[in-house]
Structures are given as structure tokens and as C-alpha cells.
CSV table of C-alpha atoms in Angstrom, one decimal:
chain,number,residue,atom,x,y,z
A,29,MET,CA,76.8,107.6,98.3
A,30,ILE,CA,79.0,108.4,101.3
A,31,PHE,CA,82.7,108.2,102.0
A,32,PHE,CA,84.0,105.0,103.6
A,33,GLU,CA,87.6,104.5,104.6
A,34,LYS,CA,89.0,101.2,103.2
A,35,SER,CA,91.1,99.2,105.6
A,36,GLN,CA,94.6,98.2,104.6
A,37,PRO,CA,96.5,96.1,103.8
A,38,ALA,CA,94.4,93.7,101.6
A,39,PRO,CA,93.1,90.5,103.1
A,40,ALA,CA,95.7,87.7,102.9
A,41,SER,CA,93.5,85.3,101.0
A,42,LEU,CA,93.5,87.6,97.9
A,43,VAL,CA,97.2,87.0,97.3
A,44,SER,CA,97.0,83.3,97.4
A,45,GLU,CA,93.7,83.0,95.5
A,46,LYS,CA,95.0,85.2,92.7
A,47,LEU,CA,97.7,82.6,92.0
A,48,LYS,CA,95.2,79.7,91.6
A,49,ARG,CA,93.7,78.7,88.3
A,50,SER,CA,90.2,78.8,89.8
A,51,GLY,CA,90.9,81.1,92.7
A,52,THR,CA,88.0,83.2,94.1
A,53,TYR,CA,87.8,86.5,95.9
A,54,ARG,CA,84.7,85.3,97.8
A,55,GLN,CA,86.7,84.4,100.9
A,56,GLN,CA,85.6,84.8,104.5
A,57,ASP,CA,88.3,87.3,105.4
A,58,VAL,CA,87.4,89.4,102.4
A,59,LEU,CA,83.7,89.4,103.3
A,60,ASP,CA,84.4,90.2,106.9
A,61,ARG,CA,86.5,93.1,106.1
A,62,LEU,CA,84.0,94.5,103.6
A,63,VAL,CA,81.2,94.2,106.0
A,64,ASP,CA,83.3,96.1,108.6
A,65,ASP,CA,84.6,98.8,106.2
A,66,PHE,CA,81.1,99.5,104.7
A,67,LYS,CA,79.3,99.2,108.1
A,68,ASN,CA,77.2,96.4,106.6
A,69,LYS,CA,75.7,98.8,104.1
A,70,CYS,CA,75.5,98.7,100.3
A,71,TYR,CA,78.0,101.2,99.1
A,72,LEU,CA,75.5,102.4,96.4
A,73,CYS,CA,72.0,102.6,97.8
A,74,GLU,CA,73.1,102.8,101.5
A,75,GLN,CA,70.5,100.4,102.9
A,76,ASP,CA,71.9,98.7,106.0
A,77,LYS,CA,71.8,95.3,107.8
A,78,LEU,CA,72.2,93.5,104.5
A,79,THR,CA,70.9,89.9,104.6
A,80,SER,CA,71.8,89.2,101.0
A,81,ILE,CA,75.3,90.3,99.9
A,82,ASN,CA,77.3,90.7,96.7
A,83,ILE,CA,81.0,91.4,96.5
A,84,GLU,CA,81.0,94.0,93.7
A,85,HIS,CA,83.8,95.2,91.4
A,86,ARG,CA,83.6,99.0,91.1
A,87,ILE,CA,85.6,98.7,87.9
A,88,PRO,CA,84.3,95.6,86.0
A,89,HIS,CA,87.2,93.1,85.9
A,90,ARG,CA,86.2,91.5,82.5
A,91,ASP,CA,88.5,88.6,83.3
A,92,ASP,CA,91.5,90.9,84.2
A,93,VAL,CA,93.0,88.9,87.1
A,94,ASN,CA,94.6,92.0,88.6
A,95,LEU,CA,91.3,93.9,88.7
A,96,LYS,CA,89.5,90.8,89.9
A,97,PHE,CA,91.6,90.4,93.0
A,98,ASP,CA,92.4,94.0,93.6
A,99,TRP,CA,91.3,94.8,97.2
A,100,ASN,CA,90.7,98.4,96.3
A,101,ASN,CA,88.3,97.4,93.6
A,102,LEU,CA,86.1,95.2,95.8
A,103,PHE,CA,83.0,96.8,97.4
A,104,LEU,CA,80.0,95.6,99.4
A,105,ALA,CA,76.7,95.8,97.5
A,106,CYS,CA,73.1,94.5,97.7
A,107,PRO,CA,71.9,92.3,94.8
A,108,HIS,CA,69.7,95.0,93.4
A,109,CYS,CA,72.5,97.5,93.1
A,110,ASN,CA,75.0,95.0,91.8
A,111,ASN,CA,72.6,93.9,89.1
A,112,MET,CA,71.8,97.5,88.1
A,113,LYS,CA,75.4,98.5,87.9
A,114,SER,CA,76.6,95.3,86.0
A,115,ASP,CA,79.4,96.1,83.5
A,116,LYS,CA,77.5,99.1,82.1
A,117,TYR,CA,78.7,101.7,84.6
A,118,ASP,CA,82.5,101.3,84.5
A,119,ASN,CA,83.7,104.8,85.4
A,120,ILE,CA,81.8,105.8,88.6
A,121,LEU,CA,83.1,107.7,91.6
A,122,ASN,CA,85.1,105.9,94.2
A,123,CYS,CA,83.5,106.3,97.6
A,124,THR,CA,86.6,105.1,99.4
A,125,VAL,CA,88.8,107.9,97.9
A,126,LYS,CA,88.3,111.1,99.8
A,127,THR,CA,89.4,113.3,96.9
A,128,ASP,CA,86.5,111.9,94.8
A,129,GLU,CA,84.2,113.9,97.2
A,130,VAL,CA,81.2,111.7,96.6
A,131,GLU,CA,79.1,113.5,99.2
A,132,ASP,CA,79.6,116.9,97.5
A,133,ARG,CA,79.4,115.8,93.9
A,134,ILE,CA,76.1,113.9,94.2
A,135,LYS,CA,73.0,115.4,95.9
A,136,LEU,CA,70.2,113.0,96.9
A,137,LYS,CA,66.7,113.9,97.9
A,138,LEU,CA,63.4,112.3,98.5
A,139,ASP,CA,60.3,114.4,99.1
A,140,SER,CA,58.0,113.1,101.8
A,141,PHE,CA,55.0,112.8,99.5
A,142,PRO,CA,53.4,109.7,98.1
A,143,MET,CA,54.8,108.4,94.8
A,144,SER,CA,57.7,110.8,94.7
A,145,GLU,CA,60.8,109.9,92.7
A,146,VAL,CA,64.2,110.1,94.3
A,147,GLU,CA,66.0,113.2,93.0
A,148,VAL,CA,69.6,112.6,92.0
A,149,VAL,CA,71.6,115.7,91.1
A,150,ALA,CA,75.1,115.7,89.7
A,151,ASN,CA,76.8,118.8,91.2
A,152,ARG,CA,79.6,118.7,88.7
A,153,ALA,CA,79.7,118.2,84.9
A,154,ASP,CA,82.5,115.6,84.6
A,155,GLU,CA,81.8,112.1,83.2
A,156,ARG,CA,82.4,110.2,86.4
A,157,THR,CA,79.9,112.3,88.3
A,158,ARG,CA,77.4,112.1,85.5
A,159,GLN,CA,77.7,108.4,85.2
A,160,THR,CA,77.4,107.9,89.0
A,161,ALA,CA,74.3,110.1,89.1
A,162,GLU,CA,72.7,108.1,86.2
A,163,LEU,CA,73.4,104.8,88.0
A,164,LEU,CA,71.9,106.1,91.3
A,165,HIS,CA,68.8,107.4,89.6
A,166,ALA,CA,68.3,103.9,88.0
A,167,ILE,CA,68.9,102.2,91.4
A,168,TYR,CA,66.4,104.3,93.3
A,169,ASN,CA,63.7,104.8,90.6
A,170,GLY,CA,64.1,101.7,88.4
A,171,THR,CA,64.4,101.2,84.7
A,172,THR,CA,62.2,98.2,83.8
A,173,PRO,CA,59.0,97.0,85.4
A,174,MET,CA,60.8,94.4,87.5
A,175,LYS,CA,63.6,96.9,88.5
A,176,THR,CA,61.0,99.5,89.3
A,177,LYS,CA,59.3,97.1,91.6
A,178,GLU,CA,62.6,96.4,93.4
A,179,ALA,CA,63.3,100.2,93.6
A,180,GLU,CA,59.9,100.7,95.2
A,181,SER,CA,60.8,98.3,97.9
A,182,LEU,CA,64.0,100.1,98.5
A,183,THR,CA,62.5,103.6,98.5
A,184,SER,CA,59.8,102.4,100.9
A,185,LYS,CA,62.6,101.8,103.4
A,186,LEU,CA,64.2,105.1,102.5
A,187,ASP,CA,60.9,107.0,103.0
A,188,ALA,CA,60.4,105.5,106.5
A,189,GLU,CA,63.9,106.4,107.5
A,190,ILE,CA,63.6,110.0,106.2
A,191,TYR,CA,60.2,110.4,107.9
A,192,GLN,CA,61.7,109.3,111.2
A,193,PHE,CA,64.6,111.7,110.8
A,194,GLN,CA,62.3,114.6,109.9
A,195,GLN,CA,60.3,113.9,113.1
A,196,GLN,CA,63.5,114.0,115.1
A,197,LEU,CA,64.3,117.5,113.7
A,198,ARG,CA,60.7,118.7,114.3
A,199,SER,CA,60.8,117.4,117.9
A,200,TYR,CA,64.1,119.1,118.5
A,201,MET,CA,62.9,122.5,117.2
A,202,GLU,CA,59.8,122.2,119.4
A,203,ALA,CA,61.9,121.4,122.4
A,204,LYS,CA,64.2,124.4,121.6
A,205,LYS,CA,61.1,126.6,121.3
A,206,HIS,CA,60.1,125.7,124.8
A,207,GLY,CA,63.6,125.8,126.3
A,208,ASP,CA,63.6,122.1,127.2
A,209,GLU,CA,67.4,121.6,127.4
A,210,GLU,CA,67.2,118.0,128.5
A,211,GLU,CA,65.0,117.0,125.6
A,212,MET,CA,67.1,118.9,123.2
A,213,GLN,CA,70.2,117.0,124.3
A,214,SER,CA,68.4,113.7,124.0
A,215,LEU,CA,67.2,114.5,120.5
A,216,ARG,CA,70.5,115.9,119.5
A,217,ARG,CA,72.1,112.5,120.3
A,218,LYS,CA,69.5,110.7,118.1
A,219,ILE,CA,70.0,113.2,115.3
A,220,GLY,CA,73.7,112.7,115.6
A,221,TYR,CA,73.4,109.0,115.3
A,222,SER,CA,71.1,109.4,112.2
A,223,LEU,CA,73.9,111.4,110.5
A,224,GLN,CA,76.6,108.8,111.1
A,225,LYS,CA,77.9,106.4,108.5
A,226,THR,CA,76.5,103.4,110.3
A,227,SER,CA,73.0,104.8,109.8
A,228,PRO,CA,71.0,103.8,106.7
A,229,PHE,CA,70.7,106.3,103.8
A,230,THR,CA,73.1,108.7,105.5
A,231,SER,CA,73.7,110.9,102.5
A,232,PHE,CA,70.0,111.7,102.1
A,233,LYS,CA,69.8,112.9,105.8
A,234,ARG,CA,73.0,114.9,105.5
A,235,TRP,CA,71.7,116.7,102.5
A,236,ILE,CA,68.5,117.6,104.4
A,237,ILE,CA,70.9,119.4,106.8
A,238,ARG,CA,73.4,120.7,104.3
A,239,GLU,CA,70.9,122.4,101.9
A,240,ASN,CA,69.4,124.6,104.7
A,241,PRO,CA,71.8,127.2,106.2
A,242,LYS,CA,70.0,127.2,109.6
A,243,ARG,CA,69.9,123.4,109.9
A,244,ASN,CA,73.5,123.2,108.8
A,245,ALA,CA,74.5,125.7,111.5
A,246,GLU,CA,72.6,123.7,114.1
A,247,PHE,CA,73.6,120.2,113.1
A,248,GLY,CA,76.4,120.2,110.6
A,249,ASN,CA,79.0,119.6,113.2
A,250,LEU,CA,77.4,116.2,114.0
A,251,PHE,CA,78.4,114.6,110.7
A,252,GLU,CA,81.7,113.3,111.9
A,253,VAL,CA,81.1,112.8,115.6
A,254,GLY,CA,82.3,109.3,116.6
A,255,GLU,CA,83.7,108.5,113.1
């Protein structure tokens, strides 16, 4: 998970739809704003360019009309993550609230070896962090045979993205070794893009940088460029 700033105020349709007997939050202005706010990425797994979209309630509404139409409770999710979360996980971190520090509290890692599981580490012991880590582990690694198959499809995309990012880092260090300033600048721009919120699986790539002091010194200042 990664921090996204939620735009305000709420889409106008939520106010009028909330007053209707059979009102719905699945309105065009709501969807457009969510796609824009979350950069067309699932807020949980972070895959991008979603072709199948769910509007997800971070806190299950359970027919509570206020929670159902609360703009701050509506998030963009892929079907896999929305189904995995369901009503079971009702106290997870909020990636649109900066003080929840989702990028610090959850560490995500995938080793570039065949058949590796995604490693999800809760960096704090509180219940919300623990529950969020448990959900993300289920999302990336699966729980049932069917969900594991879906997770394999997801981690296949993740593996390809991480491999490409690692190649960028290796190429940069090779260019630096040979003093090729032009190539270094070109690769630095590519690495910078890979670390932005618009890029898929951003949190995984940021942790590759953050967990190594030398990489962090070299690239850590690229996290917020252009954001």
C-alpha cells in the first residue's frame, strides 16, 4: 500500500443518492474521481491500468447509509482484492490518511526467484497494522486453490515489474562505474518514474531502495519528484 491524497469535497452525486430509497454510490462522478485519485491503481495490491473495477468500502458499511455514501470510505479496488477483503477485514490502515503511515508500517518484498511468496511484514504491533498485513499476505499469496491461482496471476505481473526495476538499477550502477553521465541521467529518470505513485507496485520498489542505505542515499530523493 502507498499513500494517496483523496480529493475534496465529495462528488455531488453522493449527497443526492444518499437521500434516495434505492440510491447508489456507483455514479460516474464518483468513479472518475476515484480513478484520478488512485491513479487507476487498486489501493490494496497496486496493480495499475485496471480494466475491471470495484468501488470498495474500506470500512464495511453493513447497510449503514452514512458509511455507504461516505466519500472518505470509498476506494478503488480490483475484483480480486475487493473479494479477498470482503467484510472480514474491517479495521485496516487508511492509505489516504498521511498519519496512518502505510508505507512505513507495512514492508513488502518479492524475491526474484521462481515460486517465491510475497513477504509482508508488519513493522508495528498494533491491530490495524497486523490486520492490514494479514490481508495483503492473503491477496498476494492466496488462501484457497482458486484465490491462490488469482494471486499467481497478480504476482506474475509483480515479478515482471520488479525484474524490470532491478535491471534499471543494475544498468545505472554500470553506467556510474564507467562514468557515463548521459546514460546515468537517462536511467535516473526511468528509475524516478518507477518510484512514483502512478507506477504499478510502487511500495515494493520503494522498499528495494529504502532497505539498503546506499540505494536510499542514491535514489531516496526520487520518491516524491513530480507528486
